[in-house]
Short mmCIF file of C-alpha atoms in Angstrom, two decimals:
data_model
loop_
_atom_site.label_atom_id
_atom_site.label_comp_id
_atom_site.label_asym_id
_atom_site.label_seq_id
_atom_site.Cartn_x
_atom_site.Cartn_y
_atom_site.Cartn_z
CA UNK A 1 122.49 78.22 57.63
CA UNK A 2 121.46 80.14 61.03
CA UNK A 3 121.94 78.30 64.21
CA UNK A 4 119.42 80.38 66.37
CA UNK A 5 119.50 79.21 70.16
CA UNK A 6 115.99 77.80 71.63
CA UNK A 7 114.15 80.27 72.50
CA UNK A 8 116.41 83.59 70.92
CA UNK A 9 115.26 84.20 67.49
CA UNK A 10 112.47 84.06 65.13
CA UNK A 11 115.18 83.30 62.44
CA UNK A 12 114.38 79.01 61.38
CA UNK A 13 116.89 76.62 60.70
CA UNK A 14 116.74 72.58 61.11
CA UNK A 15 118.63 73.58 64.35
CA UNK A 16 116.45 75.78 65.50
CA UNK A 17 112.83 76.90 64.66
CA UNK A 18 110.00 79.15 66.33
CA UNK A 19 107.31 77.37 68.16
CA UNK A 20 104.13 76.31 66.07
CA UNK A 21 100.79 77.59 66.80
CA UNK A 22 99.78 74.33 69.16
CA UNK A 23 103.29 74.21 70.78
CA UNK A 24 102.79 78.30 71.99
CA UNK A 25 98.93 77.54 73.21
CA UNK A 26 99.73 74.17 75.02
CA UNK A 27 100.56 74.20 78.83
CA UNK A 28 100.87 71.01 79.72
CA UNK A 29 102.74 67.81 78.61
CA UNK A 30 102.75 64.21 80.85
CA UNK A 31 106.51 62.73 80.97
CA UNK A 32 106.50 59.01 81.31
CA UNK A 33 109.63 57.35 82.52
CA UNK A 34 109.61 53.62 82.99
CA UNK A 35 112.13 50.92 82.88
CA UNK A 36 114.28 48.21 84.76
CA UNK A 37 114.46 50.89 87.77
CA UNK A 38 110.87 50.39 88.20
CA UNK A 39 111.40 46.81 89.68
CA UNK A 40 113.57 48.15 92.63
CA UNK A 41 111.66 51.25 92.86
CA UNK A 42 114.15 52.99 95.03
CA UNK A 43 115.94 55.90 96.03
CA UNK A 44 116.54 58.80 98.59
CA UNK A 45 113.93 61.51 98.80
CA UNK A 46 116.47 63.60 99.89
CA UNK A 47 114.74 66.81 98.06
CA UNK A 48 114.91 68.58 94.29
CA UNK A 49 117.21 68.57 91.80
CA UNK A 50 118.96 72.39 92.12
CA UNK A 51 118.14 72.23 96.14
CA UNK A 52 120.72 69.35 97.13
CA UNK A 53 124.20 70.72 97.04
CA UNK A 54 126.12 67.98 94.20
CA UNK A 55 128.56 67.05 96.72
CA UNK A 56 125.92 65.23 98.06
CA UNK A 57 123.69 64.65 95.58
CA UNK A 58 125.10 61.88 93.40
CA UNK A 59 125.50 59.53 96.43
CA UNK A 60 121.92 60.10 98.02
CA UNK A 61 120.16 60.55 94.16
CA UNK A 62 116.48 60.88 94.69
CA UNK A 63 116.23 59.74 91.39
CA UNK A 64 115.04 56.07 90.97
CA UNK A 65 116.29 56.06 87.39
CA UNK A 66 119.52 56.68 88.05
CA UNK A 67 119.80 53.49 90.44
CA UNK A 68 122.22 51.73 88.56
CA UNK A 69 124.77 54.42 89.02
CA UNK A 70 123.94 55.25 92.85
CA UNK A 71 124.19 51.83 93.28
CA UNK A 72 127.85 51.63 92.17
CA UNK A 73 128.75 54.27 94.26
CA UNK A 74 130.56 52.64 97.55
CA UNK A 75 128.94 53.29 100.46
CA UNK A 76 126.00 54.88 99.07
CA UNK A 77 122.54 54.13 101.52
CA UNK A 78 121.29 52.67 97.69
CA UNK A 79 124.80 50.30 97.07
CA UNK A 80 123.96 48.56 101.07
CA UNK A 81 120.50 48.47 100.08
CA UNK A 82 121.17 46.47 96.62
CA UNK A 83 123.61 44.22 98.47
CA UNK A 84 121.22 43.85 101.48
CA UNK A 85 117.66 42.88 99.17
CA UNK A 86 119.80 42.07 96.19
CA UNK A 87 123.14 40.58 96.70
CA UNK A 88 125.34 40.54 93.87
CA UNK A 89 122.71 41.06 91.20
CA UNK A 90 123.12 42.94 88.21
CA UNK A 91 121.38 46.35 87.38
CA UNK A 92 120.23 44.10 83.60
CA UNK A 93 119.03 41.63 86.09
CA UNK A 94 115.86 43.51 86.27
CA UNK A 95 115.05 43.99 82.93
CA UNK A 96 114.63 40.32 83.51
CA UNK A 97 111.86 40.76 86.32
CA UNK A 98 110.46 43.53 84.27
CA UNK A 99 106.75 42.35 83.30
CA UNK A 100 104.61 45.10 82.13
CA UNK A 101 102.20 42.54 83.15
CA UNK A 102 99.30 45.24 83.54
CA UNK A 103 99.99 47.83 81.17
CA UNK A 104 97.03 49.34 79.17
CA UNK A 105 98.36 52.17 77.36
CA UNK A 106 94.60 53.40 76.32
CA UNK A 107 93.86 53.66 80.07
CA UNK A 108 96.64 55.96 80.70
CA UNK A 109 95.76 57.78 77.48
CA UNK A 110 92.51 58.00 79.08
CA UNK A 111 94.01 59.21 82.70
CA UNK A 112 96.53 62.21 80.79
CA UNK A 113 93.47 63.68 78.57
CA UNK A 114 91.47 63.52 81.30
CA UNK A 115 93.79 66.42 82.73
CA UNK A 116 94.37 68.20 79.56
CA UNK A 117 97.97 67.42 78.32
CA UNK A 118 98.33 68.42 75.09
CA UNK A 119 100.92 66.11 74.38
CA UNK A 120 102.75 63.14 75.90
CA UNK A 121 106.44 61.83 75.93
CA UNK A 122 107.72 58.24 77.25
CA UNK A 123 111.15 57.58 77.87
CA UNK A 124 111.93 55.40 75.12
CA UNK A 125 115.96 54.85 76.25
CA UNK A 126 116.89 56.29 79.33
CA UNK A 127 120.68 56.39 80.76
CA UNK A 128 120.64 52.69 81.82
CA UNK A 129 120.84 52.19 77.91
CA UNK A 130 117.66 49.91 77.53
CA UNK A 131 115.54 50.80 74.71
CA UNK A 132 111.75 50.42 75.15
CA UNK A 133 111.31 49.28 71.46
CA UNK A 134 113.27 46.97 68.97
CA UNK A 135 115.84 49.60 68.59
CA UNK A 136 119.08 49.05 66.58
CA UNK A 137 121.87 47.66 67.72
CA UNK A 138 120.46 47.43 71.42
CA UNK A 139 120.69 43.58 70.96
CA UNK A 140 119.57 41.95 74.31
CA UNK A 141 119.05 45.16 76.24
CA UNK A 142 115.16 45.96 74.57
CA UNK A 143 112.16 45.13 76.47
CA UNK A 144 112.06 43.17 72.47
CA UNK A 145 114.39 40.92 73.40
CA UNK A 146 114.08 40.19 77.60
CA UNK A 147 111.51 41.37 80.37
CA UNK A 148 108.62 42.46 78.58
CA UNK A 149 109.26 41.23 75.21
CA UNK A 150 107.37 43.57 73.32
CA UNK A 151 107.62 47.28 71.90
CA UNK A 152 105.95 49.12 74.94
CA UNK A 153 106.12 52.43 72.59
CA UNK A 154 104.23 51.82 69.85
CA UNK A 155 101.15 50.92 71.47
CA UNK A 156 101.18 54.04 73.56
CA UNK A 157 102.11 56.21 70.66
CA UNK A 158 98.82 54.72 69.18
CA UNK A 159 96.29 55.64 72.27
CA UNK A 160 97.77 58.73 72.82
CA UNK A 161 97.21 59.73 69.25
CA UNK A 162 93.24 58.10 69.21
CA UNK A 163 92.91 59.89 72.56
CA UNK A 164 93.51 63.46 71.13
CA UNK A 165 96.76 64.55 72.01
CA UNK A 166 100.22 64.75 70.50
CA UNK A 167 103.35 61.97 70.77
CA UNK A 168 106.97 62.57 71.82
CA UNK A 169 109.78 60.83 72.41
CA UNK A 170 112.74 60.99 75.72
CA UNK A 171 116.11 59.88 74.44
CA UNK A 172 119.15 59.68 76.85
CA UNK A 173 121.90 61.02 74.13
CA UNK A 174 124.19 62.41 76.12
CA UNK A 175 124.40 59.63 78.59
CA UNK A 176 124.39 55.12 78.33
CA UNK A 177 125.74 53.16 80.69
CA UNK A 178 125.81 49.88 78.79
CA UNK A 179 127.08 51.34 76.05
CA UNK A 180 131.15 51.47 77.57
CA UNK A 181 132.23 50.46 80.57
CA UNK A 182 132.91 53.73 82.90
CA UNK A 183 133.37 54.13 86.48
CA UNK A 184 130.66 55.94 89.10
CA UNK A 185 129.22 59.13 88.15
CA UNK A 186 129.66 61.00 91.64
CA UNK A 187 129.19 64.58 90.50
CA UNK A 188 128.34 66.97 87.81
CA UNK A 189 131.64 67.51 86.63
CA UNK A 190 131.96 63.91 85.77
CA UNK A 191 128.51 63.59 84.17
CA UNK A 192 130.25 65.97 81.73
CA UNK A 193 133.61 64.39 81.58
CA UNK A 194 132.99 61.10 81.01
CA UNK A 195 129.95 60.83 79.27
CA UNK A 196 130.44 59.33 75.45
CA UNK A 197 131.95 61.61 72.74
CA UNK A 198 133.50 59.51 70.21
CA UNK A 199 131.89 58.42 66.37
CA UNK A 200 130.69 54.95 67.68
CA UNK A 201 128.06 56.28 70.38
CA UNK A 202 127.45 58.82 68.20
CA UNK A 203 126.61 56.19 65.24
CA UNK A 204 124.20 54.32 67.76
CA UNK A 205 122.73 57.33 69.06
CA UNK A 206 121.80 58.54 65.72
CA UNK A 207 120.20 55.11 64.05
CA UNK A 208 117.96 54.73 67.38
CA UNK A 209 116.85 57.99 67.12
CA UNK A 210 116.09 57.92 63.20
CA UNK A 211 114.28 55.12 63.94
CA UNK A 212 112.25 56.11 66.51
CA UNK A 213 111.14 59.00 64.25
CA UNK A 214 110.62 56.43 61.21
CA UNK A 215 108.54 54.46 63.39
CA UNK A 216 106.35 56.60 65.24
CA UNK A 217 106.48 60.14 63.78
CA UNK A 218 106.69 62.00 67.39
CA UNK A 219 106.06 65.52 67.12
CA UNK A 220 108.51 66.04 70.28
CA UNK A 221 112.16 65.02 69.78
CA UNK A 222 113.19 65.75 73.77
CA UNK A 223 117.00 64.60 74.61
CA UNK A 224 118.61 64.67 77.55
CA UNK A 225 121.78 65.49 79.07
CA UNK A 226 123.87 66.34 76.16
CA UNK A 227 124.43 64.65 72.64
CA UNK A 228 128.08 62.75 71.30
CA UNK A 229 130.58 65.52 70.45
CA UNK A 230 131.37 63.51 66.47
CA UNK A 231 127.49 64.32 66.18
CA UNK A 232 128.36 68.58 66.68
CA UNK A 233 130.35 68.17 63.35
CA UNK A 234 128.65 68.19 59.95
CA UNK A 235 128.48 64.76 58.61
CA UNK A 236 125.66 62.09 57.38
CA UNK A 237 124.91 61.45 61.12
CA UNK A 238 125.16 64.85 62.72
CA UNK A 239 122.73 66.32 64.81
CA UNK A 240 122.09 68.60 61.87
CA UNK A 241 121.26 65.31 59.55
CA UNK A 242 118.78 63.94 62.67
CA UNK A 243 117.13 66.97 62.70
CA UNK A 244 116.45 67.47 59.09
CA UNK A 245 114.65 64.14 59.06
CA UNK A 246 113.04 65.15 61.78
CA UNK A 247 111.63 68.53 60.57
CA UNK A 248 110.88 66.63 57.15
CA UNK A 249 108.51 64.03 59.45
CA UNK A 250 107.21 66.04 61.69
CA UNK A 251 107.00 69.59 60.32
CA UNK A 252 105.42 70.96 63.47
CA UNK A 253 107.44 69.22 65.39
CA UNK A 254 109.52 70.94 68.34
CA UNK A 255 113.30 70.44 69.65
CA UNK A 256 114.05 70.76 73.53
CA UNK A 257 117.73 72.41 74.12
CA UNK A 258 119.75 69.65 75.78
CA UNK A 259 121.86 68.70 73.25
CA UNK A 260 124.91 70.41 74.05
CA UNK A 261 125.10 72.86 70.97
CA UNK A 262 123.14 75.82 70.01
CA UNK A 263 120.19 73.78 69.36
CA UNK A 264 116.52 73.37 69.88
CA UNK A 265 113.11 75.69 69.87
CA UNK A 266 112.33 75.85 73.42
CA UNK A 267 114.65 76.03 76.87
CA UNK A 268 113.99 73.48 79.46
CA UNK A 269 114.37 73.77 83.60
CA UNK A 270 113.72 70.95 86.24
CA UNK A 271 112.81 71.44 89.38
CA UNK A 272 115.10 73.68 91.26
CA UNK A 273 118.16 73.18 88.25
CA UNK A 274 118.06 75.63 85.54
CA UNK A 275 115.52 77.99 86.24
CA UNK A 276 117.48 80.69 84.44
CA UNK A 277 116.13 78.80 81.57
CA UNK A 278 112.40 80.32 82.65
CA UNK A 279 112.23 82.90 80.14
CA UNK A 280 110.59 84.57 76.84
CA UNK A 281 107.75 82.62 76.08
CA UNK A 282 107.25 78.75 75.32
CA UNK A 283 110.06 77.36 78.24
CA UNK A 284 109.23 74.57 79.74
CA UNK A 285 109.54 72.92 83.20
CA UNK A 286 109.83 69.33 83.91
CA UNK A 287 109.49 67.29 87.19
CA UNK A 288 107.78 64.78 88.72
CA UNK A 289 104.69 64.59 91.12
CA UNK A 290 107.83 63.42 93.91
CA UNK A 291 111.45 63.82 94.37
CA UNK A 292 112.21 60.95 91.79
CA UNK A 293 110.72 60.54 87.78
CA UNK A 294 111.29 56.87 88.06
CA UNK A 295 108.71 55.17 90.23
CA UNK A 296 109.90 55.30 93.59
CA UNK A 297 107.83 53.13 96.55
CA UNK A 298 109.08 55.19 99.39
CA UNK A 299 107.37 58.66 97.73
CA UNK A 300 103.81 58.38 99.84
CA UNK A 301 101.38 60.81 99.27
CA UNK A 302 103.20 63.13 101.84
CA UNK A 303 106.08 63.37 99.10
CA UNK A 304 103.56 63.68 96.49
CA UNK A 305 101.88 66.84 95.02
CA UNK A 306 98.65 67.58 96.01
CA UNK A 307 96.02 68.31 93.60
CA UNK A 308 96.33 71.87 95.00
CA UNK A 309 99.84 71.73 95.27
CA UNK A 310 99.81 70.79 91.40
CA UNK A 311 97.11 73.07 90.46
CA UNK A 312 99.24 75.92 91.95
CA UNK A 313 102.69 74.84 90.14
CA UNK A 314 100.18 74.85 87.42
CA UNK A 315 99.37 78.36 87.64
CA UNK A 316 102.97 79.56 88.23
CA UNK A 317 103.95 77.98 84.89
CA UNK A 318 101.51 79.23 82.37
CA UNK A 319 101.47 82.48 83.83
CA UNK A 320 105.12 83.23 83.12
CA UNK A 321 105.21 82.62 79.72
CA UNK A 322 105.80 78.43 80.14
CA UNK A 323 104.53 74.51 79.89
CA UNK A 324 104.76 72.28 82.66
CA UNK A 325 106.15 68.54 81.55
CA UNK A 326 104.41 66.52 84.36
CA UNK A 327 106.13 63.03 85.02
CA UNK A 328 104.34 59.95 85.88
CA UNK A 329 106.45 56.89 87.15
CA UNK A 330 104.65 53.14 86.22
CA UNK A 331 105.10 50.60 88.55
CA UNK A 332 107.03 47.59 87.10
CA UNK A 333 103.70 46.00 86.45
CA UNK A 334 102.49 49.32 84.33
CA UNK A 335 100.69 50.84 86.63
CA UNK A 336 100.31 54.43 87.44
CA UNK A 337 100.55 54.34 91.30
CA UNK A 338 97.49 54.74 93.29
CA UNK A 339 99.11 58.21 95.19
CA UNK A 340 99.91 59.92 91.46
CA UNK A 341 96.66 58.80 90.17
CA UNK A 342 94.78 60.29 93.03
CA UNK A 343 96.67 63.83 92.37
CA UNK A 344 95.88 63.60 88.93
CA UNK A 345 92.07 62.63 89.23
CA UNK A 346 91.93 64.88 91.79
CA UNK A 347 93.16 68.20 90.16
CA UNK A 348 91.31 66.98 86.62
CA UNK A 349 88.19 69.08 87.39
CA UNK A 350 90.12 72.49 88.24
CA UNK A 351 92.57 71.90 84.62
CA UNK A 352 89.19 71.09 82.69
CA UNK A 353 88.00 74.52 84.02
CA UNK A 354 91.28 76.43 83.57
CA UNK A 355 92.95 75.19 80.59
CA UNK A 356 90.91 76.72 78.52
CA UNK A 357 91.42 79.92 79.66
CA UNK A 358 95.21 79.59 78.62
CA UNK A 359 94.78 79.26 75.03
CA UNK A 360 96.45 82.36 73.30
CA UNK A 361 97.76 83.61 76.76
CA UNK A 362 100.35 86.47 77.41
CA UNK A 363 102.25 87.78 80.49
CA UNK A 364 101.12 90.71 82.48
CA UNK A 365 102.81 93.01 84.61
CA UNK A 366 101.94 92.31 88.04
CA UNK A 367 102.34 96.36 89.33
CA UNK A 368 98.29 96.97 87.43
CA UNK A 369 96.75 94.07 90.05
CA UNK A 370 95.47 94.29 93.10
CA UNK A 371 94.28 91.45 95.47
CA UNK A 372 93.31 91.60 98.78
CA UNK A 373 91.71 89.27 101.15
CA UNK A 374 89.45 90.77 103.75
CA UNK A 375 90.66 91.22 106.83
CA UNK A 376 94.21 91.32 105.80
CA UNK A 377 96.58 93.87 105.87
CA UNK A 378 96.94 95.60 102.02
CA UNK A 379 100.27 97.58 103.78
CA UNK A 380 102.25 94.38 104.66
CA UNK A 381 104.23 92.10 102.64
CA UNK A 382 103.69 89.36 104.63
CA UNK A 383 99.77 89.67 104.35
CA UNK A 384 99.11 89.47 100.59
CA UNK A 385 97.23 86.54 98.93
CA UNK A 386 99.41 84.47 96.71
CA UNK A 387 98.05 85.25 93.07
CA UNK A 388 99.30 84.21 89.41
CA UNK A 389 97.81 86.12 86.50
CA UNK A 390 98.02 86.06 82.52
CA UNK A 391 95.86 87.96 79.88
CA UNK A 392 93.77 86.11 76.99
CA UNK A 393 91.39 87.58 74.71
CA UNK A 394 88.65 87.92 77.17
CA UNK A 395 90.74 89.74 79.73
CA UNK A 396 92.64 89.23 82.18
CA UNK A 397 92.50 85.69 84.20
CA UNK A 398 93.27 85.51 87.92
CA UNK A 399 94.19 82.71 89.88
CA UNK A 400 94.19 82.76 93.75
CA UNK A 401 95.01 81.10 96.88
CA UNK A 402 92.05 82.24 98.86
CA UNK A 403 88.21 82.31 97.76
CA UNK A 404 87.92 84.92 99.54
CA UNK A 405 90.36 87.23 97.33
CA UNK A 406 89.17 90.19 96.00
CA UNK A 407 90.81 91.46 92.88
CA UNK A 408 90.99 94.77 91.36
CA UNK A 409 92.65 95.26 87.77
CA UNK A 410 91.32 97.11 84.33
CA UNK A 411 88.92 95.60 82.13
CA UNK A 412 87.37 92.51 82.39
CA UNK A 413 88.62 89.51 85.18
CA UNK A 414 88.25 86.21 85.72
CA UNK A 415 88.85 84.94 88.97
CA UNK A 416 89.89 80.94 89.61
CA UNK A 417 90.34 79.98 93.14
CA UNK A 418 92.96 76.73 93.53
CA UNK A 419 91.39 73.13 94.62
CA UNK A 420 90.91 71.93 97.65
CA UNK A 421 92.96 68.72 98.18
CA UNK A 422 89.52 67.22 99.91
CA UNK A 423 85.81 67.63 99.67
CA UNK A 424 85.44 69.72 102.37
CA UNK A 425 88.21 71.95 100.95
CA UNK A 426 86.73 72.34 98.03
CA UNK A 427 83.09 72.76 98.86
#
């Protein structure tokens, strides 16, 4: 059996597989993580993944769902928070205060087809080892069993489906927190070193995950960090084994690449951290609309994308070849927070217009375009336009910072101007 790596070969194995028709056209996914770190709602927003140097990132994480690590790291600005606001508490504590009072998945369904996504994937376990659905062997850490006491997956999987676009599924494989006691992760090194390897994890790992694709067929199997090292060998719960149930449930179903092993059908990046990853066609780049994926209070709209902002990350993505994985972070309540809704209604409009225009897309060389803005400079770097181009089979497709821009290129051109961020902006 070939084990082609994501993105390298046309050559199809359970391992590996090239993207279906719908997975090549689509351009945009919405990433959903919510759990027990959405009742603190804290961390740093010290900047992105790939642009804080690791010494430093681990103990300042701008990532809220990694709170119940950066909390156990002494001395940490999130530890002295805890202690301040939360004393002694337990991280499980707040699976407790966890209500999901107001969530509506058909409203967000509504919200994330309302931009386009073509598909949409929840965290369904994330590293702090609670599982979002009655997931075996999770025992009292399931929003089943404490907090919200109900499967917040399935009904989501349901009005994603009714609302036109395709389910996934986040599993944390490579890392759980509850599953063995471990000390502090404080860098990437140790993220590597003392994650779980051994046959147990593995074992766990591997009858969530089956279940989650009995249950709810997703048609995007995304795991993060890496996957137990028992699982890399062949066996009745190997990698290989998950994945053949998962090709035989979801045929056109897609594999990311963090597992660790020459696996998956697409390479991933995230923010500033593997961007190497940004090549061939069908990569695709996660972050969220802030610093954090988790919901994180102190991310205001100044620490927020913009509609424009997100219209033009937008733009940079398709037109090299790739899919943007947009994350959302509920509120504890189930709310999608008044400053991510506002980017997302804002930039709907412009993706309603665009999107289209991406469907069977291909990268062009950037040395047969001209654009120019008048009264510019066409002789100095420092003057030209920022512009992001693909070709379809109408022509060629343009997208520019300026109104104004005027673009010169062979055959026929569309030209989309990015959103304003207000009304006067955009007028």
């Amino acid at each position: 059996m070939s084990t082609a790596t994501a993105g390298g070969s046309d050559t199809a194995s359970v391992l590996s597989q090239p993207l279906p028709a719908w997975a090549r056209d689509a351009t945009l996914g919405v990433f959903v993580h919510w759990g027990a770190y959405s009742v603190p709602a804290w961390a740093e927003p010290i900047g992105a993944l790939g642009a804080v140097p690791d010494e430093e990132w681990f103990a300042h994480n701008a990532y809220a769902e990694w709170y119940a690590n950066t909390i156990r790291i002494a001395g940490s600005p999130a530890a002295e928070r805890h202690a301040e606001l939360h004393g002694d508490a337990p991280y499980t504590a707040f699976l407790d205060d966890w209500t999901a009072d107001r969530y509506d998945p058909a409203d967000w369904a509504i919200l994330f087809a309302a931009i386009g996504a073509d598909y949409v994937v929840p965290t369904t376990k994330h590293h702090d080892g609670i599982a979002l659905w009655d997931a075996p062997g999770a025992g009292e850490l399931s929003t089943v069993a404490r907090g919200p006491r109900r499967d917040l997956i399935g009904p989501l999987a349901t009005a994603v489906r009714e609302a036109g676009m395709r389910f996934g599924v986040y599993y944390s494989g490579g890392l759980d927190w509850a599953f063995a006691e471990h000390p502090p992760l404080t860098s990437s090194d140790e993220v590597s070193r003392l994650r779980p390897v051994g046959a147990d994890y593995n074992d766990y790992a591997y009858a969530q995950v089956a279940d989650l694709i009995d249950r709810y067929a997703p048609e995007v199997l995304w795991n993060d960090i890496d996957w137990p090292d028992t699982g890399k060998q062949p066996g009745p719960t190997s990698i290989e084994a998950l994945l053949t149930r998962f090709r035989a449930a979801a045929p056109e179903g897609i594999v990311n690449d963090r597992w660790g092993a020459p696996v998956g059908d697409y390479r991933t990046s995230e923010y500033d951290h593997d961007t190497g990853n940004e090549t061939d066609d069908g990569w695709e780049h996660c972050r969220g609309l802030g610093f954090s994926f988790g919901h994180n209070a102190v991310e205001d709209e100044a620490l927020t994308l913009s509609p424009r902002e997100l219209a033009r990350l937008y733009a940079d993505v398709v037109s090299r070849g790739g899919r943007l994985l947009l994350n959302v972070g509920p509120t504890a309540a189930g709310e999608i927070p008044e400053v991510q809704r506002r980017t997302l209604e804002g930039v709907a409009p412009w993706l309603a217009e665009v999107k289209p225009a991406t469907v069977g897309r291909s990268t062009v060389e950037r040395a047969g375009i001209r654009v120019t803005v008048p009264g510019s400079d066409p002789t100095a770097s420092t003057d030209e336009p920022w512009w992001r181009a693909w070709r379809n089979a109408d022509g060629l497709v343009v997208v520019v910072d300026d109104p104004r821009a005027i673009v010169q290129a062979e055959g026929p051109v569309t030209v989309v101007a990015l959103p304003g961020d207000t009304d006067e902006e955009t007028a």
